[in-house]
Amino acid sequence: MPHHINLRARALPLVAAAGMLVPVAAGAAPAAAATAPQVSCTSAKAGLAAKLQRDITAALATRSGTVAVHLHDRTTRTTCTLRATNAYDSASIVKVTVLAALLWDAKKTNRYLTTRETNLATAMITKSDNASTTTLWNQLGLTKVKGFLAAAGMTRTVPGSGGYWGLTRINAADEQRLLSLITARNSVLSDNARAYILRLMGNVVTSQRWGTPAGAPSSVSVHVKNGWLQRATRGWRVHSIGAFKGAGHDYTITVLTDGSSTMTYGVNTIQAVSKVIHRDLIPTVPTASRYTPTASPQEAYIAVPRG
């Protein structure tokens, strides 16, 4: 692991929320008890939604921190959500957005990526190389990044300012929107662009294959991108997005976490959720051991502002 310098988080302005007092009916439960978000699932397959809702809830029951989950399986028309629009610091999963924006911009002028760009993109996705990401982020500029987000319908994603791409504000719903564009035909990304992104996400180095692939059956193709970031407030942000296809299913998973005491704790939270999702969708297929994560995921620390 690279040496880590603890950088103090940027001070954020306080914003007063508008609110009003409302009467509470006698005997009503305290407001706090009703505000904890619940896992919500729907499915065209009988019994699957209830099972996923129960198992995801159980997987998170003993975990601390704030966790967002979004699952969609095209085959069974199954969707599960938890805190789908909560905002998180992106860390390195924004790198998939950077690559998609680069390909979207190239498509507008009907050009292929240059050798330099493909080298940068490969390092950015397969090794999570930060310098390559910074180069491509600066090449695109905020105008093009925002243009892609608008075209993609990722309306709640806010690019990091001051060159801090790792502090882009993301949410599970928009990440799933991105994964849906990568995994099915659409007018935003060409078929070649989609295949290219999936190929790179399918060739991530072994030490970075933790997260959503945990428990994936051996018959399922795995495409993943992870990210992690420690800040002075709310501890570790640890995230994983994945696209999976095979065994009669075509599904994407996003798990975002905030407030983990260590990186490993965040990884374990993501994997606890992911394992039950894979098992519930494809219960008859033995899970593969090839996606067991390393005990020490390797990725350079991304830049955050000095306080």
Short mmCIF file of C-alpha atoms in Angstrom, two decimals:
data_model
loop_
_atom_site.label_atom_id
_atom_site.label_comp_id
_atom_site.label_asym_id
_atom_site.label_seq_id
_atom_site.Cartn_x
_atom_site.Cartn_y
_atom_site.Cartn_z
CA MET A 1 0.00 0.00 0.00
CA PRO A 2 1.32 3.47 -0.76
CA HIS A 3 2.12 5.74 2.14
CA HIS A 4 -0.95 7.70 3.11
CA ILE A 5 -0.99 11.32 4.20
CA ASN A 6 -4.16 12.15 6.06
CA LEU A 7 -5.61 15.16 4.29
CA ARG A 8 -8.25 17.22 5.99
CA ALA A 9 -11.52 17.47 4.12
CA ARG A 10 -12.49 20.74 2.51
CA ALA A 11 -14.83 22.77 4.67
CA LEU A 12 -18.29 22.86 3.16
CA PRO A 13 -20.74 25.74 3.62
CA LEU A 14 -23.65 25.09 5.91
CA VAL A 15 -27.05 25.28 4.24
CA ALA A 16 -30.15 25.69 6.35
CA ALA A 17 -32.92 23.35 5.30
CA ALA A 18 -36.40 24.75 5.05
CA GLY A 19 -38.83 22.88 7.28
CA MET A 20 -42.03 23.15 9.20
CA LEU A 21 -43.65 21.61 12.21
CA VAL A 22 -46.56 19.30 11.60
CA PRO A 23 -48.94 17.79 14.16
CA VAL A 24 -48.34 14.17 15.09
CA ALA A 25 -51.36 11.97 15.65
CA ALA A 26 -51.68 10.46 19.11
CA GLY A 27 -50.00 7.09 19.28
CA ALA A 28 -47.92 7.66 16.15
CA ALA A 29 -44.39 6.26 16.07
CA PRO A 30 -41.57 8.75 16.67
CA ALA A 31 -40.44 10.43 13.47
CA ALA A 32 -36.90 9.01 13.77
CA ALA A 33 -38.20 5.47 13.62
CA ALA A 34 -39.95 6.14 10.33
CA THR A 35 -37.08 7.89 8.55
CA ALA A 36 -34.56 5.04 8.23
CA PRO A 37 -34.59 4.09 4.53
CA GLN A 38 -35.62 0.55 3.68
CA VAL A 39 -34.56 -1.75 0.85
CA SER A 40 -37.25 -1.69 -1.83
CA CYS A 41 -37.50 -4.41 -4.50
CA THR A 42 -39.77 -5.24 -7.42
CA SER A 43 -39.59 -8.21 -9.78
CA ALA A 44 -41.51 -9.99 -12.51
CA LYS A 45 -40.36 -13.30 -11.00
CA ALA A 46 -42.62 -14.56 -8.24
CA GLY A 47 -41.07 -14.39 -4.78
CA LEU A 48 -37.76 -12.89 -5.91
CA ALA A 49 -38.42 -9.31 -4.77
CA ALA A 50 -39.36 -10.38 -1.25
CA LYS A 51 -36.33 -12.66 -1.01
CA LEU A 52 -33.89 -10.00 -2.18
CA GLN A 53 -35.42 -7.39 0.10
CA ARG A 54 -35.10 -9.69 3.07
CA ASP A 55 -31.56 -10.89 2.28
CA ILE A 56 -30.08 -7.48 1.43
CA THR A 57 -31.61 -6.04 4.58
CA ALA A 58 -30.13 -8.90 6.64
CA ALA A 59 -26.70 -8.47 5.02
CA LEU A 60 -26.65 -4.82 6.12
CA ALA A 61 -28.28 -5.29 9.53
CA THR A 62 -25.02 -5.32 11.48
CA ARG A 63 -23.02 -2.97 9.24
CA SER A 64 -22.24 0.61 10.25
CA GLY A 65 -21.91 3.51 7.87
CA THR A 66 -24.28 4.76 5.17
CA VAL A 67 -24.82 2.28 2.33
CA ALA A 68 -26.57 2.81 -1.02
CA VAL A 69 -27.56 -0.19 -3.14
CA HIS A 70 -29.01 -0.42 -6.64
CA LEU A 71 -29.62 -3.66 -8.51
CA HIS A 72 -31.25 -4.19 -11.89
CA ASP A 73 -31.69 -7.51 -13.70
CA ARG A 74 -33.11 -7.14 -17.20
CA THR A 75 -34.03 -10.81 -17.52
CA THR A 76 -36.40 -10.98 -14.55
CA ARG A 77 -37.21 -7.25 -14.59
CA THR A 78 -35.94 -7.05 -11.02
CA THR A 79 -34.91 -3.82 -9.32
CA CYS A 80 -33.77 -3.21 -5.74
CA THR A 81 -32.88 0.19 -4.30
CA LEU A 82 -31.64 1.65 -1.05
CA ARG A 83 -30.67 5.34 -0.76
CA ALA A 84 -30.60 5.48 -4.57
CA THR A 85 -30.20 9.25 -4.76
CA ASN A 86 -27.94 9.85 -1.74
CA ALA A 87 -24.76 11.68 -2.78
CA TYR A 88 -21.28 10.22 -2.18
CA ASP A 89 -17.71 11.26 -3.04
CA SER A 90 -16.97 9.20 -6.14
CA ALA A 91 -13.37 8.16 -5.53
CA SER A 92 -12.19 6.07 -8.51
CA ILE A 93 -15.47 4.74 -9.85
CA VAL A 94 -15.82 8.08 -11.65
CA LYS A 95 -13.15 6.73 -14.00
CA VAL A 96 -15.84 4.80 -15.92
CA THR A 97 -17.70 8.09 -16.42
CA VAL A 98 -14.48 9.72 -17.65
CA LEU A 99 -13.98 6.96 -20.23
CA ALA A 100 -17.61 7.10 -21.33
CA ALA A 101 -17.39 10.87 -21.71
CA LEU A 102 -14.22 10.52 -23.80
CA LEU A 103 -15.90 8.01 -26.12
CA TRP A 104 -19.10 10.08 -26.32
CA ASP A 105 -17.08 13.15 -27.30
CA ALA A 106 -15.07 11.21 -29.90
CA LYS A 107 -18.31 9.88 -31.41
CA LYS A 108 -19.56 13.44 -31.99
CA THR A 109 -16.66 14.10 -34.34
CA ASN A 110 -16.70 10.56 -35.76
CA ARG A 111 -13.15 9.76 -34.68
CA TYR A 112 -11.39 6.83 -33.06
CA LEU A 113 -9.39 7.21 -29.87
CA THR A 114 -5.71 7.87 -30.44
CA THR A 115 -3.05 5.43 -29.30
CA ARG A 116 -2.21 7.84 -26.49
CA GLU A 117 -5.85 7.93 -25.37
CA THR A 118 -6.23 4.15 -25.46
CA ASN A 119 -3.09 3.75 -23.37
CA LEU A 120 -4.39 6.26 -20.83
CA ALA A 121 -7.86 4.67 -20.78
CA THR A 122 -6.44 1.18 -20.29
CA ALA A 123 -4.31 2.26 -17.36
CA MET A 124 -7.18 4.27 -15.88
CA ILE A 125 -9.67 1.39 -15.82
CA THR A 126 -7.60 -1.79 -15.50
CA LYS A 127 -5.08 -0.45 -12.96
CA SER A 128 -7.07 2.54 -11.67
CA ASP A 129 -4.13 4.77 -12.59
CA ASN A 130 -4.68 8.27 -11.23
CA ALA A 131 -2.25 10.20 -13.42
CA SER A 132 -3.94 8.84 -16.55
CA THR A 133 -7.32 9.88 -15.17
CA THR A 134 -6.12 13.40 -14.45
CA THR A 135 -4.76 13.70 -18.01
CA LEU A 136 -8.05 12.62 -19.57
CA TRP A 137 -10.15 14.68 -17.13
CA ASN A 138 -8.16 17.80 -18.00
CA GLN A 139 -8.31 17.02 -21.71
CA LEU A 140 -12.10 16.79 -21.58
CA GLY A 141 -12.65 19.75 -19.28
CA LEU A 142 -15.77 20.30 -17.19
CA THR A 143 -17.87 21.44 -20.16
CA LYS A 144 -17.53 18.11 -21.96
CA VAL A 145 -17.90 16.07 -18.77
CA LYS A 146 -21.12 17.93 -17.98
CA GLY A 147 -22.24 17.50 -21.59
CA PHE A 148 -21.89 13.75 -21.30
CA LEU A 149 -23.71 13.66 -17.95
CA ALA A 150 -26.61 15.57 -19.50
CA ALA A 151 -26.72 13.29 -22.55
CA ALA A 152 -26.57 10.22 -20.30
CA GLY A 153 -29.36 11.43 -18.03
CA MET A 154 -27.06 11.36 -15.01
CA THR A 155 -28.77 14.46 -13.70
CA ARG A 156 -27.65 14.28 -10.05
CA THR A 157 -23.94 13.70 -10.70
CA VAL A 158 -21.81 16.79 -10.01
CA PRO A 159 -18.22 16.84 -11.36
CA GLY A 160 -15.52 17.60 -8.81
CA SER A 161 -14.22 21.16 -9.04
CA GLY A 162 -10.63 22.36 -9.10
CA GLY A 163 -9.44 19.22 -10.90
CA TYR A 164 -10.49 16.95 -8.04
CA TRP A 165 -12.28 14.33 -10.14
CA GLY A 166 -12.32 11.96 -7.14
CA LEU A 167 -14.65 14.35 -5.33
CA THR A 168 -17.30 14.15 -8.05
CA ARG A 169 -20.64 13.71 -6.28
CA ILE A 170 -22.30 10.51 -7.42
CA ASN A 171 -25.33 8.43 -6.48
CA ALA A 172 -26.42 4.84 -7.05
CA ALA A 173 -29.25 5.70 -9.46
CA ASP A 174 -26.94 7.61 -11.83
CA GLU A 175 -24.26 4.90 -11.65
CA GLN A 176 -26.90 2.35 -12.66
CA ARG A 177 -27.93 4.64 -15.50
CA LEU A 178 -24.31 4.64 -16.67
CA LEU A 179 -24.11 0.84 -16.42
CA SER A 180 -27.35 0.52 -18.39
CA LEU A 181 -25.86 2.62 -21.20
CA ILE A 182 -22.73 0.46 -21.21
CA THR A 183 -24.65 -2.83 -21.30
CA ALA A 184 -27.46 -2.17 -23.82
CA ARG A 185 -27.80 -0.39 -27.16
CA ASN A 186 -28.55 3.32 -26.96
CA SER A 187 -28.00 6.61 -28.78
CA VAL A 188 -25.42 7.97 -26.30
CA LEU A 189 -22.65 5.38 -26.64
CA SER A 190 -21.87 3.43 -29.81
CA ASP A 191 -21.79 -0.36 -29.76
CA ASN A 192 -18.01 -0.22 -30.22
CA ALA A 193 -17.67 2.18 -27.29
CA ARG A 194 -19.79 -0.03 -25.06
CA ALA A 195 -17.78 -3.12 -25.96
CA TYR A 196 -14.54 -1.25 -25.29
CA ILE A 197 -15.63 -0.10 -21.83
CA LEU A 198 -16.81 -3.61 -20.93
CA ARG A 199 -13.57 -5.13 -22.17
CA LEU A 200 -11.50 -2.88 -19.93
CA MET A 201 -13.82 -3.44 -16.93
CA GLY A 202 -13.46 -7.17 -17.58
CA ASN A 203 -9.65 -6.93 -17.46
CA VAL A 204 -9.21 -5.13 -14.13
CA VAL A 205 -6.07 -6.35 -12.32
CA THR A 206 -6.67 -9.17 -9.85
CA SER A 207 -5.99 -7.04 -6.78
CA GLN A 208 -8.89 -4.73 -7.74
CA ARG A 209 -11.55 -7.36 -8.45
CA TRP A 210 -13.11 -7.09 -5.01
CA GLY A 211 -16.57 -5.68 -4.34
CA THR A 212 -19.62 -6.44 -6.47
CA PRO A 213 -18.05 -9.55 -8.10
CA ALA A 214 -17.98 -11.33 -4.70
CA GLY A 215 -20.01 -14.50 -4.99
CA ALA A 216 -20.48 -14.21 -8.76
CA PRO A 217 -21.09 -17.60 -10.39
CA SER A 218 -18.31 -18.89 -12.63
CA SER A 219 -20.80 -18.96 -15.54
CA VAL A 220 -21.27 -15.19 -15.36
CA SER A 221 -19.04 -12.63 -17.10
CA VAL A 222 -17.76 -10.00 -14.68
CA HIS A 223 -17.03 -6.33 -15.37
CA VAL A 224 -16.10 -4.18 -12.39
CA LYS A 225 -14.72 -0.83 -11.26
CA ASN A 226 -14.02 0.06 -7.66
CA GLY A 227 -12.96 3.12 -5.74
CA TRP A 228 -11.94 4.10 -2.25
CA LEU A 229 -11.08 7.28 -0.43
CA GLN A 230 -10.41 8.26 3.16
CA ARG A 231 -11.29 11.74 4.41
CA ALA A 232 -11.13 13.42 7.78
CA THR A 233 -14.91 13.35 8.17
CA ARG A 234 -17.02 10.16 7.98
CA GLY A 235 -14.02 7.88 7.45
CA TRP A 236 -13.72 5.75 4.33
CA ARG A 237 -15.81 5.91 1.18
CA VAL A 238 -15.62 2.50 -0.53
CA HIS A 239 -17.60 1.83 -3.73
CA SER A 240 -18.07 -0.85 -6.37
CA ILE A 241 -20.03 -1.00 -9.64
CA GLY A 242 -20.36 -4.17 -11.67
CA ALA A 243 -22.04 -5.59 -14.77
CA PHE A 244 -22.76 -9.32 -14.95
CA LYS A 245 -24.15 -11.50 -17.75
CA GLY A 246 -24.74 -15.24 -18.05
CA ALA A 247 -26.72 -18.13 -16.54
CA GLY A 248 -29.87 -16.58 -18.00
CA HIS A 249 -29.35 -13.19 -16.35
CA ASP A 250 -28.17 -9.72 -17.37
CA TYR A 251 -27.71 -7.53 -14.32
CA THR A 252 -25.86 -4.58 -12.84
CA ILE A 253 -25.02 -3.83 -9.22
CA THR A 254 -23.96 -0.58 -7.57
CA VAL A 255 -22.97 -0.43 -3.89
CA LEU A 256 -21.72 2.85 -2.42
CA THR A 257 -20.55 3.17 1.18
CA ASP A 258 -19.59 6.04 3.45
CA GLY A 259 -18.51 6.09 7.08
CA SER A 260 -16.50 2.86 7.26
CA SER A 261 -13.82 2.73 9.94
CA THR A 262 -11.34 1.04 7.56
CA MET A 263 -11.16 0.25 3.88
CA THR A 264 -11.51 -3.48 4.58
CA TYR A 265 -14.70 -2.82 6.55
CA GLY A 266 -16.20 -1.04 3.52
CA VAL A 267 -15.10 -3.83 1.16
CA ASN A 268 -16.71 -6.42 3.44
CA THR A 269 -19.97 -4.47 3.53
CA ILE A 270 -20.12 -4.33 -0.27
CA GLN A 271 -19.30 -8.02 -0.58
CA ALA A 272 -21.90 -9.08 1.99
CA VAL A 273 -24.59 -7.39 -0.13
CA SER A 274 -23.19 -8.64 -3.43
CA LYS A 275 -22.99 -12.27 -2.33
CA VAL A 276 -26.68 -12.45 -1.45
CA ILE A 277 -27.67 -10.72 -4.70
CA HIS A 278 -25.73 -13.22 -6.84
CA ARG A 279 -27.06 -16.14 -4.79
CA ASP A 280 -30.69 -15.01 -4.95
CA LEU A 281 -30.60 -14.32 -8.70
CA ILE A 282 -28.75 -17.53 -9.60
CA PRO A 283 -29.27 -19.91 -6.67
CA THR A 284 -28.45 -23.19 -8.40
CA VAL A 285 -24.98 -22.31 -9.63
CA PRO A 286 -21.96 -22.72 -7.31
CA THR A 287 -20.13 -19.45 -6.73
CA ALA A 288 -16.63 -19.03 -8.07
CA SER A 289 -13.61 -18.61 -5.86
CA ARG A 290 -11.74 -16.72 -8.60
CA TYR A 291 -13.24 -13.43 -7.41
CA THR A 292 -12.13 -13.75 -3.82
CA PRO A 293 -10.50 -10.36 -3.14
CA THR A 294 -7.00 -9.78 -1.98
CA ALA A 295 -6.62 -8.84 1.68
CA SER A 296 -4.90 -5.60 0.62
CA PRO A 297 -6.45 -4.03 -2.49
CA GLN A 298 -3.83 -1.93 -4.25
CA GLU A 299 -4.68 1.47 -5.63
CA ALA A 300 -2.97 4.81 -5.28
CA TYR A 301 -4.68 7.33 -3.05
CA ILE A 302 -6.56 9.92 -5.04
CA ALA A 303 -5.98 13.62 -4.52
CA VAL A 304 -8.20 15.61 -2.18
CA PRO A 305 -7.74 19.25 -1.19
CA ARG A 306 -5.47 20.11 1.67
CA GLY A 307 -7.54 21.75 4.39
#
